[in-house]
Backbone as a ProteinNet text record, in pm:
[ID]
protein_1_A
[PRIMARY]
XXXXXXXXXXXXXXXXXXXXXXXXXXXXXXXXXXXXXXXXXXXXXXXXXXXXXXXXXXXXXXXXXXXXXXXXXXXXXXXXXXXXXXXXXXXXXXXXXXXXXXXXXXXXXXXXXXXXXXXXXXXXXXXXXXXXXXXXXXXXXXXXXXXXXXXXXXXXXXXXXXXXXXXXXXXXXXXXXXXXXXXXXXXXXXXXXXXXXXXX
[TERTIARY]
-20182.2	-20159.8	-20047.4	-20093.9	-19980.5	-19901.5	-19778	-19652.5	-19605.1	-19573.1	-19532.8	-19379.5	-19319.1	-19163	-19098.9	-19011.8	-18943.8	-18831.5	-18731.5	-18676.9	-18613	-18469.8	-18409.4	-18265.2	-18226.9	-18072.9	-17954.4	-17863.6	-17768.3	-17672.8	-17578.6	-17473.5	-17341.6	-17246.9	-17116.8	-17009.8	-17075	-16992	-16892.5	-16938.6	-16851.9	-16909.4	-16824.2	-16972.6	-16996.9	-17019.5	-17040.4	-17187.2	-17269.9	-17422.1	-17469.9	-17595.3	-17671.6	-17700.9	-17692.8	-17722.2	-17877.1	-17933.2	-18104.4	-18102.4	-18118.5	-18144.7	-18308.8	-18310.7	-18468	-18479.8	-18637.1	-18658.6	-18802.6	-18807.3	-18916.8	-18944.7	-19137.3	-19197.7	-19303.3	-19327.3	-19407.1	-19511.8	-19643.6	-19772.3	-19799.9	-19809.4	-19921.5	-19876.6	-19713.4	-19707.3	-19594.1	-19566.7	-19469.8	-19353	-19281.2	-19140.1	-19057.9	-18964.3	-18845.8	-18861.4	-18817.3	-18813.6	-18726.7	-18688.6	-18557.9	-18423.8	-18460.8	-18301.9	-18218.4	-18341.9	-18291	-18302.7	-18305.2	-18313.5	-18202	-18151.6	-18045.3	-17922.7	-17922.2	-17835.6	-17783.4	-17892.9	-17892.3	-17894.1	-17951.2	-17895.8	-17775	-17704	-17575.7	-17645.8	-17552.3	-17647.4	-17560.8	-17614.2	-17575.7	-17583.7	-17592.4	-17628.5	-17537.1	-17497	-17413.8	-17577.9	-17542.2	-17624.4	-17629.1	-17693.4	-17668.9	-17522.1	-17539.1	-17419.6	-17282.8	-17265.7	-17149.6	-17169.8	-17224.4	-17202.7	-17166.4	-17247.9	-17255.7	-17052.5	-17030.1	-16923.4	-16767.3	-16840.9	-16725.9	-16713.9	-16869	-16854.1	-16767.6	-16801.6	-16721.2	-16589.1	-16538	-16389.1	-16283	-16382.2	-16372	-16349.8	-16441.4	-16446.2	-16321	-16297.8	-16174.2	-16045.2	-16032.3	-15911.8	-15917.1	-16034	-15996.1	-15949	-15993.2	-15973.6	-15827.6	-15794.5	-15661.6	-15554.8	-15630.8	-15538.8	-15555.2	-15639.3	-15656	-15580.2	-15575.7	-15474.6	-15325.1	-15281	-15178.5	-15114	-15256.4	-15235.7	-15212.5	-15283.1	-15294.6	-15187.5	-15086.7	-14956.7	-14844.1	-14886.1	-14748.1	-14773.2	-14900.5	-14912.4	-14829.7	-14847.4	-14815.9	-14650.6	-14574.1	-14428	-14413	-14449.7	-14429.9	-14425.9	-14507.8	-14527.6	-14449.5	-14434.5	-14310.2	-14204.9	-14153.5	-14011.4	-13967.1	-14109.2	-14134.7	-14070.4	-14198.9	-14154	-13969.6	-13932.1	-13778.9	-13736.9	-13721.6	-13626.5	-13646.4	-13807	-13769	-13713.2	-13764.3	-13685.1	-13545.8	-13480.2	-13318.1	-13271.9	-13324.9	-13319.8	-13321.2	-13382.3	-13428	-13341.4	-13286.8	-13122.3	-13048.5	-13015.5	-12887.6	-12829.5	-12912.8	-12834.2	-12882.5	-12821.1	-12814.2	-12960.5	-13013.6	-13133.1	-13173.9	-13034.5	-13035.2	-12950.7	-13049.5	-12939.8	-12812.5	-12716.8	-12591.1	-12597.2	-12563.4	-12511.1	-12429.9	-12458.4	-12360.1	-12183.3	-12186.7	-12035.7	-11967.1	-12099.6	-12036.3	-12027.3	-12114.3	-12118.8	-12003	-11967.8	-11864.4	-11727.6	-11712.8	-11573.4	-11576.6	-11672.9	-11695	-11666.5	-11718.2	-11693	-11534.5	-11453.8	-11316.8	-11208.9	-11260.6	-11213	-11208.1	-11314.2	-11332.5	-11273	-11258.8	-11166.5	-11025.3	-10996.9	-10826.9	-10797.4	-10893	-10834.7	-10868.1	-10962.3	-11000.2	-10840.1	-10916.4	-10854.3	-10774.4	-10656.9	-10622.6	-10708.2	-10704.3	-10773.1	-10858.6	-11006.2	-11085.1	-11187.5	-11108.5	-11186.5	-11322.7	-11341.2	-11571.4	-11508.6	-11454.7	-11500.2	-11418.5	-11365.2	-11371.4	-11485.6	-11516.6	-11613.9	-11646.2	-11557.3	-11592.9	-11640.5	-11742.7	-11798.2	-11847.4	-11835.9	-11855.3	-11975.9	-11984.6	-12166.7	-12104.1	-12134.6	-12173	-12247.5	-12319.4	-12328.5	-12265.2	-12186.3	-12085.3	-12004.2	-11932.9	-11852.7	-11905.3	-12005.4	-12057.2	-12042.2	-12101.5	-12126.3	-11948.1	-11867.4	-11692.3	-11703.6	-11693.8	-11617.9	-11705.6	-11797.9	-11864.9	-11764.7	-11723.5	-11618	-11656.6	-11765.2	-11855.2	-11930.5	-12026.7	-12097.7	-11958.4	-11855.7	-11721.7	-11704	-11782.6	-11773.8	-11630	-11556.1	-11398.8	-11311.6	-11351.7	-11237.3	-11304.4	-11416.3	-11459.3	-11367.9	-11337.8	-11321.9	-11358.8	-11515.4	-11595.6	-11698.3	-11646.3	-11740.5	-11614.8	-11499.1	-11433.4	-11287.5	-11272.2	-11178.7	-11000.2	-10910.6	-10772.1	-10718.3	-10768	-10732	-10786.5	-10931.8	-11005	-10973.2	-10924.2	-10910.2	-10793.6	-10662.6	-10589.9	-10588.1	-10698.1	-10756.4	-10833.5	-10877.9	-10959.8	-10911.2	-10761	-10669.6	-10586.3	-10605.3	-10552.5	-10650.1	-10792.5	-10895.5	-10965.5	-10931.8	-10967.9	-10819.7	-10693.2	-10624.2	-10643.1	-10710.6	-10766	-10903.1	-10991.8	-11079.3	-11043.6	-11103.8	-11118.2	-11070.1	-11052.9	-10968.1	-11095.7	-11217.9	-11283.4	-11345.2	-11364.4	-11409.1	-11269.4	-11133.4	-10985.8	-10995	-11053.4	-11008.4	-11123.5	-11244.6	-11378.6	-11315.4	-11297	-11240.7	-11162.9	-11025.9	-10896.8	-10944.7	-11065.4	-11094.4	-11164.9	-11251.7	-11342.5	-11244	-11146.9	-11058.5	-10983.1	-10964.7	-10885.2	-10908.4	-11059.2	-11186.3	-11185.1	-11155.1	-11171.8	-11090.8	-10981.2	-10862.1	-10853.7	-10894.7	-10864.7	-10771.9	-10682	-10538	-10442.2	-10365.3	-10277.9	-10139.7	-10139.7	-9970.7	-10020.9	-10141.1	-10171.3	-10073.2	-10063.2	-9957.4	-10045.6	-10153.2	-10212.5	-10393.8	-10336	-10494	-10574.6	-10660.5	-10811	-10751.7	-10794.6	-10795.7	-10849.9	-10970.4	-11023.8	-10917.7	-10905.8	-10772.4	-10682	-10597.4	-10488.5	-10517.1	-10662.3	-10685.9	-10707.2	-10748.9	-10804.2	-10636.7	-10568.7	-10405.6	-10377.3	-10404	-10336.5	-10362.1	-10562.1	-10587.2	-10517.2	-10511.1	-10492.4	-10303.6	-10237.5	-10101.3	-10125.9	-10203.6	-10201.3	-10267	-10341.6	-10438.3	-10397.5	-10265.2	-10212.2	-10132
7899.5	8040.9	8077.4	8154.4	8193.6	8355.6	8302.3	8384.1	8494.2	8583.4	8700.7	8666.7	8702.7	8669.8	8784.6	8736.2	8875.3	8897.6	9086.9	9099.3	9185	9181.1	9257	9270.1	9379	9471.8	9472.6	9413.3	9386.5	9489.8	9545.1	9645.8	9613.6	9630.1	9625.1	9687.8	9797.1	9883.1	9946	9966.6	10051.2	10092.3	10143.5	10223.5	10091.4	9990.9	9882.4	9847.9	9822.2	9833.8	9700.1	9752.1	9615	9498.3	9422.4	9281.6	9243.7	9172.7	9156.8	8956.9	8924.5	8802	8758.5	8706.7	8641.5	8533.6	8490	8406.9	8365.4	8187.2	8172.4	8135.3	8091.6	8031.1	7939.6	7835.1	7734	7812.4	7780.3	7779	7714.9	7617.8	7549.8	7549.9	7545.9	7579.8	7709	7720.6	7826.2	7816	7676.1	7667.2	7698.2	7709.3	7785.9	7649	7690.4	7555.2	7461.3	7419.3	7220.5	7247.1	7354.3	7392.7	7502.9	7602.2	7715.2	7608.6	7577	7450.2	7379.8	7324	7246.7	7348.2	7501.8	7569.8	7635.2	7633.6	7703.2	7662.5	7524.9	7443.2	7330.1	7363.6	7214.9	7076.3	6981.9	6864.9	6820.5	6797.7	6775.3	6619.5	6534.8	6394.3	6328.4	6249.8	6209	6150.3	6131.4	6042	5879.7	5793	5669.8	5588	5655.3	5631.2	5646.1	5766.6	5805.7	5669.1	5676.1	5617.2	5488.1	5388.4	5251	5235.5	5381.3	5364.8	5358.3	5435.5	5451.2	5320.1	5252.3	5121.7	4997.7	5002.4	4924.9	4936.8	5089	5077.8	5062.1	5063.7	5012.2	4894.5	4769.8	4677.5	4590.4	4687.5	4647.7	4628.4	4758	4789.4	4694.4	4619.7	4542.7	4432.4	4399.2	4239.3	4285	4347.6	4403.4	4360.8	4385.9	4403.1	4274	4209.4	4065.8	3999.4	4028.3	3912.2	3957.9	4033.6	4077.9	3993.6	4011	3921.9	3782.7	3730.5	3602.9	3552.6	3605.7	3605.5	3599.4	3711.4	3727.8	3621.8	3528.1	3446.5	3311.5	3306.1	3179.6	3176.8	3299	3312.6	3304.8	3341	3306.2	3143.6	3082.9	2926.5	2884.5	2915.1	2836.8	2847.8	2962.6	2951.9	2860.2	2893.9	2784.1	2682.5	2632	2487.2	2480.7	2549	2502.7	2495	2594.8	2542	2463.3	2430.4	2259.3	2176.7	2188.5	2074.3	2085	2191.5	2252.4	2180.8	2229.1	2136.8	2028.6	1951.7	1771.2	1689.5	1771	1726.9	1721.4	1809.2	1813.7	1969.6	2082.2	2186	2296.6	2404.8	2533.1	2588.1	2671.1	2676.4	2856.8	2916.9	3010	2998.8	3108.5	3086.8	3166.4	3155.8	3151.4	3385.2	3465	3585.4	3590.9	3703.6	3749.6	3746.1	3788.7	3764.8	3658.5	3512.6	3428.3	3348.6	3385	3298.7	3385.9	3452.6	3562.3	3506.5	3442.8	3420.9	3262.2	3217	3084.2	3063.7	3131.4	3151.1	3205.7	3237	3291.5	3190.6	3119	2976.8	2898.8	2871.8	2746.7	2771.6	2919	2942.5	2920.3	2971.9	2962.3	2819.5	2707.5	2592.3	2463.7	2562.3	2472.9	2392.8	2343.9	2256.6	2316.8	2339.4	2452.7	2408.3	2282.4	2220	2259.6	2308.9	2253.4	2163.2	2098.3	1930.1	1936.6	1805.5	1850.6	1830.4	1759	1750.8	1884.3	1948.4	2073.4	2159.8	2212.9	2239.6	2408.2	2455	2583.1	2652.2	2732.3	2723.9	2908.1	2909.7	3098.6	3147.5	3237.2	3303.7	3452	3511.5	3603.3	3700.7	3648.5	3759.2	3760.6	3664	3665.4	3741.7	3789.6	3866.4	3984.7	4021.1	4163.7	4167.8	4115.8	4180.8	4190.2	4103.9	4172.6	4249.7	4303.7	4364	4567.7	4527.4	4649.4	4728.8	4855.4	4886.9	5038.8	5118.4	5177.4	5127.3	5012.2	4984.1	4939.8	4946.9	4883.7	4744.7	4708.2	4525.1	4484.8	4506.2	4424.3	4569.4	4631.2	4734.7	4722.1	4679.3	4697.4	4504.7	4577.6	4485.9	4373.8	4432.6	4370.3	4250.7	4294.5	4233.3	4106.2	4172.6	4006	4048.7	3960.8	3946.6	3939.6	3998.2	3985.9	3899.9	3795.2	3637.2	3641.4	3643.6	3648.4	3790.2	3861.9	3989.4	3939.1	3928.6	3845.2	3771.6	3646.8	3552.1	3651.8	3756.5	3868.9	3932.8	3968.6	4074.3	3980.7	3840	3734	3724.5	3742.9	3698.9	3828.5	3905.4	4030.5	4072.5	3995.2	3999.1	3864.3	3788.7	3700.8	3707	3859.9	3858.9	3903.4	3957.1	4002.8	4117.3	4188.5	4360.1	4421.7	4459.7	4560.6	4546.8	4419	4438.3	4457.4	4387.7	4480.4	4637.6	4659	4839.1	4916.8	4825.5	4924.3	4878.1	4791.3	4763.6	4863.7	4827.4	4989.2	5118.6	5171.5	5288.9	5319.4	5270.2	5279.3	5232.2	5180.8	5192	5318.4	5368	5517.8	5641.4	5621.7	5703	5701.9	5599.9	5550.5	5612.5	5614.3	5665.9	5809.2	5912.9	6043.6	6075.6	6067.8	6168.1	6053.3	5991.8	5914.2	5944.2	6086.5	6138.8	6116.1	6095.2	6061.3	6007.7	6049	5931	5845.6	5929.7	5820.2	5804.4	5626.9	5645.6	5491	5551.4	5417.9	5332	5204.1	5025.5	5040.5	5141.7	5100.8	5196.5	5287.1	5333.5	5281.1	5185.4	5064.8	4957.5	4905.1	4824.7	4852.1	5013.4	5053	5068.4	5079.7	5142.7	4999.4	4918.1	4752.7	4706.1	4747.8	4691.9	4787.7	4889.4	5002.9	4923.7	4913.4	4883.3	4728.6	4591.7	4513.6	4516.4	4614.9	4599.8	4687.8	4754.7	4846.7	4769.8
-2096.6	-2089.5	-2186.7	-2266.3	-2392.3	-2328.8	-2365.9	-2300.5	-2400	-2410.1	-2485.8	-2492.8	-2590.7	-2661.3	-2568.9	-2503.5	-2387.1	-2456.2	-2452.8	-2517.1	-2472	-2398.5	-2306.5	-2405.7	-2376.2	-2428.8	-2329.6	-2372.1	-2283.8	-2369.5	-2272.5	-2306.3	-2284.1	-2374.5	-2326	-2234.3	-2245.9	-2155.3	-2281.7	-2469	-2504.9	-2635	-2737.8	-2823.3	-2903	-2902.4	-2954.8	-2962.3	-3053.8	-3000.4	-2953.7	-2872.5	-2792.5	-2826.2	-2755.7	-2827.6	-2757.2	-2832	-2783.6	-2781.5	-2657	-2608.9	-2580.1	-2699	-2687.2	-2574	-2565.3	-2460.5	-2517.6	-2579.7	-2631.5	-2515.7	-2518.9	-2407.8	-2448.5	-2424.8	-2487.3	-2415.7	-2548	-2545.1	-2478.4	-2395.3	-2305.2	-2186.6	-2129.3	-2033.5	-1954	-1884.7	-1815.8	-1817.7	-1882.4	-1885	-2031.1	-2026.2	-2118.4	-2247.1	-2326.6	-2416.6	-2401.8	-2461.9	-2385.1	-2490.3	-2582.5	-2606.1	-2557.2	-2484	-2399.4	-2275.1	-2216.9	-2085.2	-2097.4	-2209.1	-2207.3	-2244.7	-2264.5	-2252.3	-2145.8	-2043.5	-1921.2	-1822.3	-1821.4	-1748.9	-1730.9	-1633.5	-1691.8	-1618.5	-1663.9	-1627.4	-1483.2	-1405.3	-1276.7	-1284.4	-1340.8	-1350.5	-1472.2	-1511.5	-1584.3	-1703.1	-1797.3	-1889.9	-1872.6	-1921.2	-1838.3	-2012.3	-2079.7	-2164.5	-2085.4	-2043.9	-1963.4	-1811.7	-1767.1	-1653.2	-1692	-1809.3	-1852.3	-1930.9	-1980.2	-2063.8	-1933.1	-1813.4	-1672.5	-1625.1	-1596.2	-1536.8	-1611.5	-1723.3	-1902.2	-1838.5	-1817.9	-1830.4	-1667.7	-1531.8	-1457.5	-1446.7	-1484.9	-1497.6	-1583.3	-1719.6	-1717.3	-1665.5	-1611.3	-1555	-1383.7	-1333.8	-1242.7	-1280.1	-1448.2	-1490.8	-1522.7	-1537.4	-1628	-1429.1	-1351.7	-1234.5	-1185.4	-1184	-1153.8	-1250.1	-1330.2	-1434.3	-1392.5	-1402.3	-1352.6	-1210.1	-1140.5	-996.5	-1006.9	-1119	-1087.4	-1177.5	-1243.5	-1295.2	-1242.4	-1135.3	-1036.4	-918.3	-884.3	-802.3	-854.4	-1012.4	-1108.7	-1112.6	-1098.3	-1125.4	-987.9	-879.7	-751.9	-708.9	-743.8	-742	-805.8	-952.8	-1019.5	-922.6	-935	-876.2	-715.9	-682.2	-548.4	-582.7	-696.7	-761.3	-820.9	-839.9	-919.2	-807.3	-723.8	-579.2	-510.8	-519.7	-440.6	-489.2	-641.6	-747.7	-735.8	-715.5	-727.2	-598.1	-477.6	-336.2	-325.6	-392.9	-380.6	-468.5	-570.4	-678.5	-592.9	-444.5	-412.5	-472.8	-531.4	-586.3	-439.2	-487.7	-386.5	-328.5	-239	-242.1	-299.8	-289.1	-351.7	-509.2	-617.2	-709.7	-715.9	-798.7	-732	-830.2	-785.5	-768.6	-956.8	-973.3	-1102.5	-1058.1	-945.1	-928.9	-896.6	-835.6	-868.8	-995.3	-1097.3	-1246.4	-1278.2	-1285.3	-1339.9	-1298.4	-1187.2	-1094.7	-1171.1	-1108.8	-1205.2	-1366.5	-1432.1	-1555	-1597.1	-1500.9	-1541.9	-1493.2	-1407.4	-1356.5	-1453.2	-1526.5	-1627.4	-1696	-1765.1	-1901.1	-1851	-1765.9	-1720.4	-1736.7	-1683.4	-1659.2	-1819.8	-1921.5	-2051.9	-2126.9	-2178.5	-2269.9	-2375.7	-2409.1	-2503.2	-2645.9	-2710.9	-2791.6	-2760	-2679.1	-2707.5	-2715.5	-2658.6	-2582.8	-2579.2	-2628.1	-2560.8	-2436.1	-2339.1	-2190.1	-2108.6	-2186.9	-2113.6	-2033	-1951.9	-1872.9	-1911.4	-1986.1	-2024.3	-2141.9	-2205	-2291.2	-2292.1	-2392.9	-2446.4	-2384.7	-2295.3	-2278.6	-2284.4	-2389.6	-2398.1	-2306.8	-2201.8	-2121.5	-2018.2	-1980.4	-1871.6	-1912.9	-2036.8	-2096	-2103.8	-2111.9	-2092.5	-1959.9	-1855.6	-1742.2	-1675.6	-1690.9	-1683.2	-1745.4	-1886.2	-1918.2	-1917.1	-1798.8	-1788.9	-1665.6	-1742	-1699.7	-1613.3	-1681	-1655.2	-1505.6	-1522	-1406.1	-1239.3	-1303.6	-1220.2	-1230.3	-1284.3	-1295.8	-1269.1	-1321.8	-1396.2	-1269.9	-1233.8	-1159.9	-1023.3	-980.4	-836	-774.9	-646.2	-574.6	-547.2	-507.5	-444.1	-543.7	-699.7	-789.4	-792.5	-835.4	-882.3	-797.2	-738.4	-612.7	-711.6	-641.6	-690.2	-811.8	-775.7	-829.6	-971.6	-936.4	-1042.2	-1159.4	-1070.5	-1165.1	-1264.9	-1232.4	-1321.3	-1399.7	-1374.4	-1488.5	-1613.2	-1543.2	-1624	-1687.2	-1666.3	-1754.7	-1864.1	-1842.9	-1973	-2001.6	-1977.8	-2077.9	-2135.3	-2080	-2173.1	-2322.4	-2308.7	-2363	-2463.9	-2441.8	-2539.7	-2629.8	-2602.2	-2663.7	-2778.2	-2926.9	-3039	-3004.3	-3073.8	-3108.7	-3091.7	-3101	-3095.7	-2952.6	-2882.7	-2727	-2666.9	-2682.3	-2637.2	-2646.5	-2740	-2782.2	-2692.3	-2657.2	-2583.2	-2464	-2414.5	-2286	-2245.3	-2301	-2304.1	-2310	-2422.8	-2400.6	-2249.2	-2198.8	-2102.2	-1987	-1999.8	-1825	-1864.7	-1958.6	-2011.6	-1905.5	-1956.7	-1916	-1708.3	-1753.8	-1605.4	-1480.7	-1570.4	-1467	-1488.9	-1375.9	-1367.9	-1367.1	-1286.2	-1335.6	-1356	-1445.8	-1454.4	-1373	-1328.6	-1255.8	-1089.5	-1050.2	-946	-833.2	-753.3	-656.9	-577.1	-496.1	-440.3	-541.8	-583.9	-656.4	-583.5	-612.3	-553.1	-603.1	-532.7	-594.6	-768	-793.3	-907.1	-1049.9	-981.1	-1078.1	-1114	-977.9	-1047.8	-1106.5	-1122.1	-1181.2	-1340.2	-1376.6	-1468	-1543.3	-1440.7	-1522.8	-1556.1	-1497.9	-1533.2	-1682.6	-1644	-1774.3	-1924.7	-1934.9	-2022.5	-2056.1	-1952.9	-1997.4	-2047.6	-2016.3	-2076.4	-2200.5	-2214.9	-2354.6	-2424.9	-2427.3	-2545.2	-2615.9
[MASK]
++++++++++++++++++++++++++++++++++++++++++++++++++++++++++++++++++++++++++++++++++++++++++++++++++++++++++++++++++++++++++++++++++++++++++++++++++++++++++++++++++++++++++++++++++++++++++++++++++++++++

């Protein structure tokens, strides 16, 4: 059954003139053509590209989470493994705290060899020296990080470092101390005034 070309006037609502929306119709049967069909209709169904390309990236992202897993199972076991090994030496079963390598580490220097000695027991780490001389995080002014004793060994060994970690040290307990005319000031203020008068 052959269909007649339909041809309706749509208005804007201003003096703007009509616009005319065709509507072909296939010759053999009653439906709209497949590019007016695929305009007018949305697709309620995904394509099997889209779905094959969702499942693809699913699939990754579980291998992506399984590896992940089976990583954090592998660093879990190791460390198993060192502490038994650490345990069965005769060593600690926990490892030992930043504030104690830190207390430790200010011990050894106090008591080295002025020479030098190889059998001296104390030896430069660089990050033991950062984490004192973090003045900011309170490292070197909190109490609770390095105890009285140790703080002292700390104010001759911050007086034995190089001039430019002396001078960041000094600036940052500067900083540190809010009002210097203070009468009553915190533990971490007199420590910050200690260091500032030994490191000028």
């Amino acid at each position: 059954m052959k269909k007649k070309l339909a041809q309706d006037e749509v208005g804007t609502g201003t003096d703007t003139p009509a616009k005319k929306i065709k509507f072909k119709y296939d010759d053999d049967d009653d439906t709209v053509n497949d590019d007016a069909k695929a305009a007018s209709i949305p697709d309620s169904q995904p394509s099997a590209e889209v779905t094959d390309a969702a499942k693809a990236k699913k699939k990754r992202k579980t291998k992506g989470l399984m590896r992940k897993m089976k990583k954090k199972e592998e660093r879990e076991k190791q460390s198993a493994a060192e502490r038994e090994a650490r345990v069965a030496n005769g060593g600690p079963e926990k490892l030992p705290t930043p504030k104690q390598l830190a207390s430790k580490y200010l011990r050894e220097w106090i008591r080295r060899d002025p020479e030098h000695d190889a059998t001296s027991a104390w030896k430069f780490q660089k990050s033991r020296q950062l984490w004192i001389m973090r003045v900011q995080n309170r490292n070197i002014l909190n109490i609770n990080n390095i105890s009285d004793a140790d703080f002292e060994i700390c104010v001759k060994y911050c007086k034995s470092m190089n001039e430019n970690a002396r001078m960041t040290v000094r600036e940052k307990a500067r900083s540190a101390v809010a009002n210097p005319e203070a009468e009553t000031a915190s533990p971490e203020q007199v420590r910050a005034r200690r260091l500032v008068e030994a490191l000028s």
